[in-house]
PDB file of C-alpha atoms in Angstrom:
ATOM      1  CA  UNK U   1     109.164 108.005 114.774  1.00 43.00           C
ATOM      2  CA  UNK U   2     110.353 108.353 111.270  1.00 50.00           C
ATOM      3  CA  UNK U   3     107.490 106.886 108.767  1.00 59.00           C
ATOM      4  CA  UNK U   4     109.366 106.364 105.351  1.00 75.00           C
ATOM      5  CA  UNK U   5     110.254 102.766 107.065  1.00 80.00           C
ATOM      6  CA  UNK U   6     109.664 100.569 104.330  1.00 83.00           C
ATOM      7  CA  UNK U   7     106.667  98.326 105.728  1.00 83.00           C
ATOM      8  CA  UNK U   8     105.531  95.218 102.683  1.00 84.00           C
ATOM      9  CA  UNK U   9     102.958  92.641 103.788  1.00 82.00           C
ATOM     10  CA  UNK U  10     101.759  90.000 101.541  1.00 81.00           C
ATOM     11  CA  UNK U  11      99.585  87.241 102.016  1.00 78.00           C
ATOM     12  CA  UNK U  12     100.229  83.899  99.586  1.00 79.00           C
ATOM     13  CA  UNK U  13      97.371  81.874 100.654  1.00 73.00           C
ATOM     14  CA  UNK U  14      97.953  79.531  97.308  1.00 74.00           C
ATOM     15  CA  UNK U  15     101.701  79.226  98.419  1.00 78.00           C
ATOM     16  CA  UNK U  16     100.763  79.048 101.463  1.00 82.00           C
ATOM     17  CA  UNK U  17     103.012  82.015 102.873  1.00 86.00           C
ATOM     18  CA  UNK U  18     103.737  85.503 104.563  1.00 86.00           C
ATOM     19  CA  UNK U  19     105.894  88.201 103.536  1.00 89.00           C
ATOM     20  CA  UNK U  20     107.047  90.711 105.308  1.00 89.00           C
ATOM     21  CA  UNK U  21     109.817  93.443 105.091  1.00 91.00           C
ATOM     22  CA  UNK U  22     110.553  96.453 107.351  1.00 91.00           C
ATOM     23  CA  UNK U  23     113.562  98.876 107.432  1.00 91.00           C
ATOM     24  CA  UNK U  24     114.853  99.775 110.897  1.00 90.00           C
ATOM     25  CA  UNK U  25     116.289 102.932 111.746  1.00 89.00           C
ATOM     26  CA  UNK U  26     119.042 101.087 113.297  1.00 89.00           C
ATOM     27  CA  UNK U  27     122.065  99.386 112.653  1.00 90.00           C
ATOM     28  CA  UNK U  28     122.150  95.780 111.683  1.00 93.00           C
ATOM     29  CA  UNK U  29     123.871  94.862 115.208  1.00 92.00           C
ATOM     30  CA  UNK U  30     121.792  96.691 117.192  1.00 91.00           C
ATOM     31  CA  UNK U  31     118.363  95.107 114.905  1.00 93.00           C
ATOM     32  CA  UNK U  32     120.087  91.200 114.982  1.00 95.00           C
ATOM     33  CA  UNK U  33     120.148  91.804 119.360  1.00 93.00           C
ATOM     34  CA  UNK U  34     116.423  93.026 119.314  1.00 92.00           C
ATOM     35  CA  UNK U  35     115.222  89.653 117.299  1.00 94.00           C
ATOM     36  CA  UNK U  36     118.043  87.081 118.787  1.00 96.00           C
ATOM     37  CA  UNK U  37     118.031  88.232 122.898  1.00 94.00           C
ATOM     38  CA  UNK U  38     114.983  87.428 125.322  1.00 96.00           C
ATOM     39  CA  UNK U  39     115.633  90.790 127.176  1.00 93.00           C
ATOM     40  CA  UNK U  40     114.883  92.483 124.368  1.00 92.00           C
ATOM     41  CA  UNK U  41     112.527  90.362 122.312  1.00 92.00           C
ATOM     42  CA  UNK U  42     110.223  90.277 125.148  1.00 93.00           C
ATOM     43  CA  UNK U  43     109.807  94.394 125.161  1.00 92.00           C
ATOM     44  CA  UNK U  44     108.399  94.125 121.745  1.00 91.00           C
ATOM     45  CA  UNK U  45     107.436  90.839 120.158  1.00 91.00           C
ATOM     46  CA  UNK U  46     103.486  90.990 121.541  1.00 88.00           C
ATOM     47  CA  UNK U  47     101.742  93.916 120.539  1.00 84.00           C
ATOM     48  CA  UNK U  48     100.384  95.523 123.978  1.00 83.00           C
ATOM     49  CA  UNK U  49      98.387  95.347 125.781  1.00 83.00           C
ATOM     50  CA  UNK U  50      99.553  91.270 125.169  1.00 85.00           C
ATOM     51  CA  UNK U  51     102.906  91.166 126.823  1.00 90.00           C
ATOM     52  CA  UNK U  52     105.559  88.226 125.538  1.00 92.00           C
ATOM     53  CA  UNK U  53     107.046  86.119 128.443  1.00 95.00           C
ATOM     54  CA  UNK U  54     110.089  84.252 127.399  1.00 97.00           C
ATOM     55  CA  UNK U  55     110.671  80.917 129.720  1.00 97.00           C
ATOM     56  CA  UNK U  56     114.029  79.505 128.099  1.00 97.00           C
ATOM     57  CA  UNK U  57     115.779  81.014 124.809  1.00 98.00           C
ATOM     58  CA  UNK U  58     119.185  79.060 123.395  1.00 98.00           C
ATOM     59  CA  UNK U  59     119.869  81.003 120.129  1.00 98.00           C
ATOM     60  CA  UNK U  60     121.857  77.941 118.309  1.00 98.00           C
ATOM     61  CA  UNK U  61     121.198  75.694 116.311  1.00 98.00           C
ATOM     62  CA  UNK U  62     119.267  72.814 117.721  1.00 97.00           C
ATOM     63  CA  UNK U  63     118.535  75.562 120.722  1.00 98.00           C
ATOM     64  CA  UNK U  64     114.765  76.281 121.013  1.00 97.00           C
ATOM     65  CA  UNK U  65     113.061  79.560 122.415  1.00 97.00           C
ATOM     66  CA  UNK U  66     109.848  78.508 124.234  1.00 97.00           C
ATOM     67  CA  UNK U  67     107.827  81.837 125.090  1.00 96.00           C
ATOM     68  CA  UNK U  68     103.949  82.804 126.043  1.00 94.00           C
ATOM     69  CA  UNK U  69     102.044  86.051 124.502  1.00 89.00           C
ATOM     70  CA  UNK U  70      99.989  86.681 127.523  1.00 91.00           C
ATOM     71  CA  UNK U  71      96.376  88.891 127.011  1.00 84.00           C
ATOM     72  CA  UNK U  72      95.701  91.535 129.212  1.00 84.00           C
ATOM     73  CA  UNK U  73      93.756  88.938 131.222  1.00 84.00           C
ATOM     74  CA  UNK U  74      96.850  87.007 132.208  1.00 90.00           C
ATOM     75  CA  UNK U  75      95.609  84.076 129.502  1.00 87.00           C
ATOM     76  CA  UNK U  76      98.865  81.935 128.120  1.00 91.00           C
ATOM     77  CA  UNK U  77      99.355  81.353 125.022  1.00 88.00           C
ATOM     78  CA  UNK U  78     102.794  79.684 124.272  1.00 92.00           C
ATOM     79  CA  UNK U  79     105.053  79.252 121.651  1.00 92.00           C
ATOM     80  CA  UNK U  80     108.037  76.816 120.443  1.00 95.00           C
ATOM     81  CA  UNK U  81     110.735  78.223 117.961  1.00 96.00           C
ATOM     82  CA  UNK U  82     113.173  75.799 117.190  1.00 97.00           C
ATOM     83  CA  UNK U  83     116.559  77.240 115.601  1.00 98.00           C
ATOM     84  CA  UNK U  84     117.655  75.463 112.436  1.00 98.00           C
ATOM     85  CA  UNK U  85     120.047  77.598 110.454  1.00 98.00           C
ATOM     86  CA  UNK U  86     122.031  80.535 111.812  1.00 98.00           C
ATOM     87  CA  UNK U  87     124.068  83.336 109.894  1.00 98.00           C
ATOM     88  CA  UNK U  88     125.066  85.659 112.486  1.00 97.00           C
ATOM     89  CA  UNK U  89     124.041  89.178 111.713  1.00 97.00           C
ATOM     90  CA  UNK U  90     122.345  87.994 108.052  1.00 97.00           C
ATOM     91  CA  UNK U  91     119.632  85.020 108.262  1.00 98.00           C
ATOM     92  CA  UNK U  92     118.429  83.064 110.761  1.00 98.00           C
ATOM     93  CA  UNK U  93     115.513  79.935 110.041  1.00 98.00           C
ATOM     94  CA  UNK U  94     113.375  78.649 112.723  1.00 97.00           C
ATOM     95  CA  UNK U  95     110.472  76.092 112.628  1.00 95.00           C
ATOM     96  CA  UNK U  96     107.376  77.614 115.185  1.00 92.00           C
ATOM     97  CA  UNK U  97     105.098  76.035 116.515  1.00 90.00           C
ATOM     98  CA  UNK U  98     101.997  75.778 118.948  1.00 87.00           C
ATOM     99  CA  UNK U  99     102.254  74.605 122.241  1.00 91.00           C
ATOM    100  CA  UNK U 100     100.819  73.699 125.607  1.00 92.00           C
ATOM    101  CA  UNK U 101     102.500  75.285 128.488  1.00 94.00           C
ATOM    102  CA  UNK U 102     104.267  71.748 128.837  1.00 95.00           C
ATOM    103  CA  UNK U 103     106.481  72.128 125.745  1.00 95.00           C
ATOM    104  CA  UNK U 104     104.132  69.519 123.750  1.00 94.00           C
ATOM    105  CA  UNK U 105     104.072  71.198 120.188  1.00 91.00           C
ATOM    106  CA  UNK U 106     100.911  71.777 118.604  1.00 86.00           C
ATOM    107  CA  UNK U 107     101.940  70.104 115.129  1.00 84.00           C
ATOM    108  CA  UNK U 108     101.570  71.349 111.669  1.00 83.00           C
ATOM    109  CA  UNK U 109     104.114  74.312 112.369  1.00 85.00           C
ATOM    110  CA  UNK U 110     105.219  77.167 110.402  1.00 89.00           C
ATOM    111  CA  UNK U 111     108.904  77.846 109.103  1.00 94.00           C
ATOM    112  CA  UNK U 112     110.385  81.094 109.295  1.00 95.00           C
ATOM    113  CA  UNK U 113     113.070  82.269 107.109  1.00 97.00           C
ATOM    114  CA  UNK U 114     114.385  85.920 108.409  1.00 97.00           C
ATOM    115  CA  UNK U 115     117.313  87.834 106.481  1.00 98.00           C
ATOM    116  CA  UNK U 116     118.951  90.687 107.978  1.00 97.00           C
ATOM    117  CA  UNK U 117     120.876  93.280 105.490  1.00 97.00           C
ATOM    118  CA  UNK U 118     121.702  96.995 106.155  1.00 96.00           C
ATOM    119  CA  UNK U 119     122.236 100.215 103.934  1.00 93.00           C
ATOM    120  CA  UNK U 120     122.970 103.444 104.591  1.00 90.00           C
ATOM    121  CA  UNK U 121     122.758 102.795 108.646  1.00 88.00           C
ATOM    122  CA  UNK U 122     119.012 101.649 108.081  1.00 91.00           C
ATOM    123  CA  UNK U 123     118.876  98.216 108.711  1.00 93.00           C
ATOM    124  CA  UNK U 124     116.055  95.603 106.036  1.00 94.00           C
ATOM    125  CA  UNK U 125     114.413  92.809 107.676  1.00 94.00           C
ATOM    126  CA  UNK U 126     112.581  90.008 105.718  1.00 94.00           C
ATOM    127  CA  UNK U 127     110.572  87.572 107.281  1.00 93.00           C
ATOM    128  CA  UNK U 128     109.091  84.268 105.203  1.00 94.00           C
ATOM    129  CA  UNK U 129     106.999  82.646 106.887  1.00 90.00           C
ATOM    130  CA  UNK U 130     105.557  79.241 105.604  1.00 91.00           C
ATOM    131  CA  UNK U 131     102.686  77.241 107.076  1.00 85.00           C
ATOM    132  CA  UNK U 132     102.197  73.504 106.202  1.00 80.00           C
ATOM    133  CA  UNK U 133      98.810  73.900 106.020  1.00 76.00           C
ATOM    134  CA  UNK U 134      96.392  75.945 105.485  1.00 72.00           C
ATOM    135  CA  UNK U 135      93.986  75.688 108.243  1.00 74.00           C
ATOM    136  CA  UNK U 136      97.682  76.315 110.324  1.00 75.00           C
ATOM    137  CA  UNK U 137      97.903  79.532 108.240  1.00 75.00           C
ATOM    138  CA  UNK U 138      94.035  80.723 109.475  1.00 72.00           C
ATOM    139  CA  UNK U 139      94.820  79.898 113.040  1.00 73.00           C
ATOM    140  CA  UNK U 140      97.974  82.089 112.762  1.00 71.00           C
ATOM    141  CA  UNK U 141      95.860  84.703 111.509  1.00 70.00           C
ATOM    142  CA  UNK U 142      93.024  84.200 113.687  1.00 68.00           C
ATOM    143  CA  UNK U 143      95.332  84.513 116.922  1.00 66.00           C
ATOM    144  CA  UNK U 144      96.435  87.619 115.542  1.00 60.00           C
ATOM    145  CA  UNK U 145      92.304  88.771 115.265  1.00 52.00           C
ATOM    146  CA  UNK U 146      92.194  88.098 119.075  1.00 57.00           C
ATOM    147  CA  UNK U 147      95.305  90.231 119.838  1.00 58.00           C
ATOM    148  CA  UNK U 148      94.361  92.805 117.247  1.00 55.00           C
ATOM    149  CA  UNK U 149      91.035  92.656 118.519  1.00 53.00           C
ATOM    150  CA  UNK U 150      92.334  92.789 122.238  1.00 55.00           C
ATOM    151  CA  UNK U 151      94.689  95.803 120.760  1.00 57.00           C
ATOM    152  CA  UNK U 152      91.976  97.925 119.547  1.00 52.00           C
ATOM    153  CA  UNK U 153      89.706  97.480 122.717  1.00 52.00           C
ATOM    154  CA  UNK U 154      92.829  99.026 124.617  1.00 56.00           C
ATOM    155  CA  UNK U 155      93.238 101.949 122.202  1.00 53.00           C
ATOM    156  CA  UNK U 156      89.495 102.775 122.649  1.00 53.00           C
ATOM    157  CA  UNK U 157      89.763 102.282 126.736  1.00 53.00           C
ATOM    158  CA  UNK U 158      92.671 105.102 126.040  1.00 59.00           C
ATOM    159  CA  UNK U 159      90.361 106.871 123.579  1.00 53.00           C
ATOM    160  CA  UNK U 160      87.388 106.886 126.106  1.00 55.00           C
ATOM    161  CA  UNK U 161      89.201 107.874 128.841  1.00 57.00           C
ATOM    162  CA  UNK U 162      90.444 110.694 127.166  1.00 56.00           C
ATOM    163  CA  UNK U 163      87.462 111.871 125.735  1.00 53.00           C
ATOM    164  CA  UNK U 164      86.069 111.922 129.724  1.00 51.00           C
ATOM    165  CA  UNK U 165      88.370 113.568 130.655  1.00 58.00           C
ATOM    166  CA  UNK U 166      87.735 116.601 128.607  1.00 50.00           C
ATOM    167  CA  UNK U 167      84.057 117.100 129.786  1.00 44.00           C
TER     168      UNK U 167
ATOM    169  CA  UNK O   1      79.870  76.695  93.375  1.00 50.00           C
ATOM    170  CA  UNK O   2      81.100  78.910  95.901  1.00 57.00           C
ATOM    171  CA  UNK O   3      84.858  79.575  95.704  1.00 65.00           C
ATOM    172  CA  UNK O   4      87.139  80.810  98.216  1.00 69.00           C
ATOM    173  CA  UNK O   5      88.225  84.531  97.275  1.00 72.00           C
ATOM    174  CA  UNK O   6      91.981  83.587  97.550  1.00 68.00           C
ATOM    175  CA  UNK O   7      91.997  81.009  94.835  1.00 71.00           C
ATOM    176  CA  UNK O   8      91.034  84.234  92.582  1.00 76.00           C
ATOM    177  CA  UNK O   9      93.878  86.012  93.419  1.00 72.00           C
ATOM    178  CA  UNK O  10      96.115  83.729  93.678  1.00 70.00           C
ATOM    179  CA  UNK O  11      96.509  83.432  90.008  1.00 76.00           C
ATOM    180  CA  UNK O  12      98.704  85.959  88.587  1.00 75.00           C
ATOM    181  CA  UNK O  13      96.379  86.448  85.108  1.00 84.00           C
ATOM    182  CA  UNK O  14      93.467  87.066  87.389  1.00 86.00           C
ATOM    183  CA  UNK O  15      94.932  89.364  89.587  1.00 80.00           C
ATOM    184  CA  UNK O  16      95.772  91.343  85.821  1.00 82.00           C
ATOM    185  CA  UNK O  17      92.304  91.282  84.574  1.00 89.00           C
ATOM    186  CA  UNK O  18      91.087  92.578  88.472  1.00 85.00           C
ATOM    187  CA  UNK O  19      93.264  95.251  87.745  1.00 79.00           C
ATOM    188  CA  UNK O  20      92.010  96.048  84.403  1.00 84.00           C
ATOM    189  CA  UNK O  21      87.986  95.860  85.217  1.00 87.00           C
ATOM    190  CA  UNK O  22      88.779  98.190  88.502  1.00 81.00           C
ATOM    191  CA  UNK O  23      89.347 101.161  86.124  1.00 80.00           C
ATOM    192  CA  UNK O  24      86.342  99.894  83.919  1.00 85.00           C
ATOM    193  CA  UNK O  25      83.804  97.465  82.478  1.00 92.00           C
ATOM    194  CA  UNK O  26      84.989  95.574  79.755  1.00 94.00           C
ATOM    195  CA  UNK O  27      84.083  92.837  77.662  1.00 94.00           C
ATOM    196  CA  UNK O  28      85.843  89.640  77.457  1.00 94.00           C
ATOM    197  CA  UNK O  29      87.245  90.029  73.778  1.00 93.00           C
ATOM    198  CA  UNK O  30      88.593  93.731  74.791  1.00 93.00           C
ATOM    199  CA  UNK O  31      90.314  92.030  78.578  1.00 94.00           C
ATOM    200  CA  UNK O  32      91.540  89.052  75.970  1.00 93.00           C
ATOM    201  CA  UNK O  33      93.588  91.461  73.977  1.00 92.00           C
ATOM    202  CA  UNK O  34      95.119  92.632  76.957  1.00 90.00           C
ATOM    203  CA  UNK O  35      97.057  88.713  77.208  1.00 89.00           C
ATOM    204  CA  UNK O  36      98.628  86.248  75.168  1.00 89.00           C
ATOM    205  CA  UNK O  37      97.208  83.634  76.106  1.00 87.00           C
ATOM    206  CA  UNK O  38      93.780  81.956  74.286  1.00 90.00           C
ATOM    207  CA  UNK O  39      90.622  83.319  74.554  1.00 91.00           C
ATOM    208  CA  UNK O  40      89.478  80.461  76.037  1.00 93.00           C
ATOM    209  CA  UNK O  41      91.888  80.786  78.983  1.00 93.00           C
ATOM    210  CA  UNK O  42      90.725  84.454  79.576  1.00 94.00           C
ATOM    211  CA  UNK O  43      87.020  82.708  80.075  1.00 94.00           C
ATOM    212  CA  UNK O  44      87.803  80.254  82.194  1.00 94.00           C
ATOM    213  CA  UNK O  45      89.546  82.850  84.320  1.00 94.00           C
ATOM    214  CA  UNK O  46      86.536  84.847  84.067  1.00 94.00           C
ATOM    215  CA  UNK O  47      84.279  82.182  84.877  1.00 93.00           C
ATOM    216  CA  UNK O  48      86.476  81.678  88.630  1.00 91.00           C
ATOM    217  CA  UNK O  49      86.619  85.128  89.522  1.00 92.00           C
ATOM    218  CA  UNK O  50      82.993  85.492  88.955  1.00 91.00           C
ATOM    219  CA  UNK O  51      82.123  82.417  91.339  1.00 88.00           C
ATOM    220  CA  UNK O  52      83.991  84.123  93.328  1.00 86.00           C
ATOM    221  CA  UNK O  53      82.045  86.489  93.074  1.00 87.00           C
ATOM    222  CA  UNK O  54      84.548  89.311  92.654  1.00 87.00           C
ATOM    223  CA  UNK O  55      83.503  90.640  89.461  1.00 92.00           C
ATOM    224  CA  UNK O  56      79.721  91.426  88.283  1.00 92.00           C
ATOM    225  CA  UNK O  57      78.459  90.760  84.896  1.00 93.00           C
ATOM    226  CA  UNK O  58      76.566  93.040  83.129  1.00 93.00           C
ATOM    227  CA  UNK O  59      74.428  92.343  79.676  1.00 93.00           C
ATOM    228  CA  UNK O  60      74.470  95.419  77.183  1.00 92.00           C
ATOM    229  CA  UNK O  61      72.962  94.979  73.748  1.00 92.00           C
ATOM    230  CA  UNK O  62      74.748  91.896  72.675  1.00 92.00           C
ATOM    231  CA  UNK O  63      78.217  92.374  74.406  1.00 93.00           C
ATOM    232  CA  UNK O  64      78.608  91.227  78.568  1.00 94.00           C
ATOM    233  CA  UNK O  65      80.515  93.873  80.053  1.00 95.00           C
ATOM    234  CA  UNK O  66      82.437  92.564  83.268  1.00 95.00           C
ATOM    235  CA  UNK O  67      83.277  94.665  86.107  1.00 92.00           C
ATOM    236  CA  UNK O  68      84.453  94.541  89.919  1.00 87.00           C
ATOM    237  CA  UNK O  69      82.532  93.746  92.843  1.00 87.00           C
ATOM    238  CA  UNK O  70      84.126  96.534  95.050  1.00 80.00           C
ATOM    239  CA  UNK O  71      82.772  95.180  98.440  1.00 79.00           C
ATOM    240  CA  UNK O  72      83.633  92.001  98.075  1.00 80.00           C
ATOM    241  CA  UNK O  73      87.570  93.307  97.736  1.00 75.00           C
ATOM    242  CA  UNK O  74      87.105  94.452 100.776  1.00 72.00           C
ATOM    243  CA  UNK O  75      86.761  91.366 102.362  1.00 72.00           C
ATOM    244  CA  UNK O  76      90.155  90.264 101.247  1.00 69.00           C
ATOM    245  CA  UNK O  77      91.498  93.511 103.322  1.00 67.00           C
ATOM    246  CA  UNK O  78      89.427  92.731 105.949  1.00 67.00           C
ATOM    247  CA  UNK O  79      90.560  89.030 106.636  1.00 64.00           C
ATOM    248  CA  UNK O  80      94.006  90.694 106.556  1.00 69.00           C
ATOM    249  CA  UNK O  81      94.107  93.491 108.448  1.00 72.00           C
ATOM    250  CA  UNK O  82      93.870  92.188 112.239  1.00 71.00           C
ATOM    251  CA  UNK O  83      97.318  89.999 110.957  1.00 76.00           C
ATOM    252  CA  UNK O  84      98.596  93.104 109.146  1.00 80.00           C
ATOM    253  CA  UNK O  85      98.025  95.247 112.267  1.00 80.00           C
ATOM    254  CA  UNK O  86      99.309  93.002 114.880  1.00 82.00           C
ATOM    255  CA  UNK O  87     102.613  93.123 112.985  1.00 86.00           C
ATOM    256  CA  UNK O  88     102.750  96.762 112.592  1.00 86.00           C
ATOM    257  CA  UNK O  89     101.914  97.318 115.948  1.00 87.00           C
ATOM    258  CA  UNK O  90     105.249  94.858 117.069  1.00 90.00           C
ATOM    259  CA  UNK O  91     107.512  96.736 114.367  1.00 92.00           C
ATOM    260  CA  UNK O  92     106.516 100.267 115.827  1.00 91.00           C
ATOM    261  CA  UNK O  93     107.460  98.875 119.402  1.00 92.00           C
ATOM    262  CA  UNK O  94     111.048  97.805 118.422  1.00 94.00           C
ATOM    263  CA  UNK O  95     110.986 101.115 116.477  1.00 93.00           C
ATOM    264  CA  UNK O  96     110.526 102.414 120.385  1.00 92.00           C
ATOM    265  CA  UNK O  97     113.010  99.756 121.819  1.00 94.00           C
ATOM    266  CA  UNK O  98     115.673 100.247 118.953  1.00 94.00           C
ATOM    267  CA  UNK O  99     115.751 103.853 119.568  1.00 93.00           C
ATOM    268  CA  UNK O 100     116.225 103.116 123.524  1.00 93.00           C
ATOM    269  CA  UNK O 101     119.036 101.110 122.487  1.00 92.00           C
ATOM    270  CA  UNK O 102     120.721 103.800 120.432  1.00 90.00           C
ATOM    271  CA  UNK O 103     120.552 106.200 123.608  1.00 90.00           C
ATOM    272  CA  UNK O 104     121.958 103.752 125.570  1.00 87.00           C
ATOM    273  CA  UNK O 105     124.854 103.006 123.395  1.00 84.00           C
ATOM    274  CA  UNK O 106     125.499 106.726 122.834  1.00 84.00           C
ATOM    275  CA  UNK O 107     125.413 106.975 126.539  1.00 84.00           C
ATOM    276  CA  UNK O 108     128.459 104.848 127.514  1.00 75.00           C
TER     277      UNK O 108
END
């Protein structure tokens, strides 16, 4: 694992917004596949132990992804992305939002804005994200304190087991 | 009144004069000359950041020296860090997946 990656996060809570850039050791094809194919966006997109569980993905416009992150406990959380602007292999825009494992949309969403450039056979990714409101923007967040959270209580399970190990 | 700790820093002068009191106290004249804006400005910003309670005032002789209220900076890393994490955690998997990939493609 190389680790002078680029990695910015910022946090507009007055704008209302997320940045966040990260250089890939990767080229831009191979980057654009791992964010725009199910197969693949499914081995990465929920941070384990959460796994992501894609149900239908159309990457075009008008096409919608509609996905689950589910906890260690086999709890479903889903998802709708709906595709609005595509620039193969340099920007795609989605609006995300919310949902009940019906495909009802929990409404306000967020929009993404994602731009894709590479140098030097590292590839740059830039997400926007933008939440309509506020409260939207704290429940984003607070879903990631319950995966985070969930995260962590995995890596001390690992750490614990290790440690009894050694006695 | 009780402010929310991101209005403070959402404002681009504040997040200046946060920056200036975190390497030390200073009174409001001596931040002032730091900007061109009006004195007046400078207070008001002063006056949100300390309902905010991110910076501490502190009377000496006749001059208020202002300075930063360390812990409650933390907070604003704290509130972010679960959301910071979950991301990092994601990017290091495709790091994992991308580099998968790569063998694969070499492979064939």
């Amino acid at each position: 694992m190389k680790t002078d990656l680029l990695f910015d996060f910022t946090v507009d809570k007055t704008a209302k917004t997320v940045n966040i850039t990260r250089e890939f050791d990767a080229e831009l094809s191979l980057v654009w596949d791992a964010y725009t194919k199910p197969e693949i966006l499914d081995q990465w997109w929920a941070p384990r132990p959460w796994t992501s569980k894609t149900k239908f993905m159309n990457f075009e416009v008008g096409g919608r992804r509609f996905y689950a992150m589910v906890s260690p406990e086999g709890q479903e959380h889903w998802s709708i992305q709906r595709y609005t602007s595509i620039s193969p292999k340099t920007n795609f825009k989605m609006f995300n939002a919310f949902a009940d494992k019906d495909e009802n949309p929990e409404l306000p969403g967020s929009d993404w804005d994602l731009n894709f450039s590479e140098y030097n056979g590292r590839t740059k990714v830039s997400i926007t994200i933008y939440n309509e409101s506020l409260e939207r923007m704290e429940k984003m967040i607070e879903m990631g304190f319950k995966e985070g959270t969930a995260m962590n209580m995995k890596n001390l399970e690992e750490l614990l087991a290790s440690l009894s190990q050694r006695k | 009144m009780r402010r929310d700790i991101f209005q403070a820093i959402a404002d681009p002068t504040r997040r200046a004069i946060l920056a200036l009191i975190a390497l030390q106290a200073m009174t409001p004249n001596a931040i002032a000359d730091n900007f061109n804006t009006t004195r007046q400005s400078v207070s008001k910003h002063l006056r949100i950041l300390t309902e905010c309670e991110l910076v501490k005032q502190q009377q000496q002789g006749r001059e208020i020296y202002y300075s930063l209220e360390i812990e409650k900076m933390k907070e604003i890393d704290q509130w972010l860090n679960p959301f910071r994490k979950i991301w990092e955690t994601r990017f290091d998997q495709l790091d994992q997946v991308l580099s998968t990939l790569k063998k694969q493609e070499n492979e064939n």
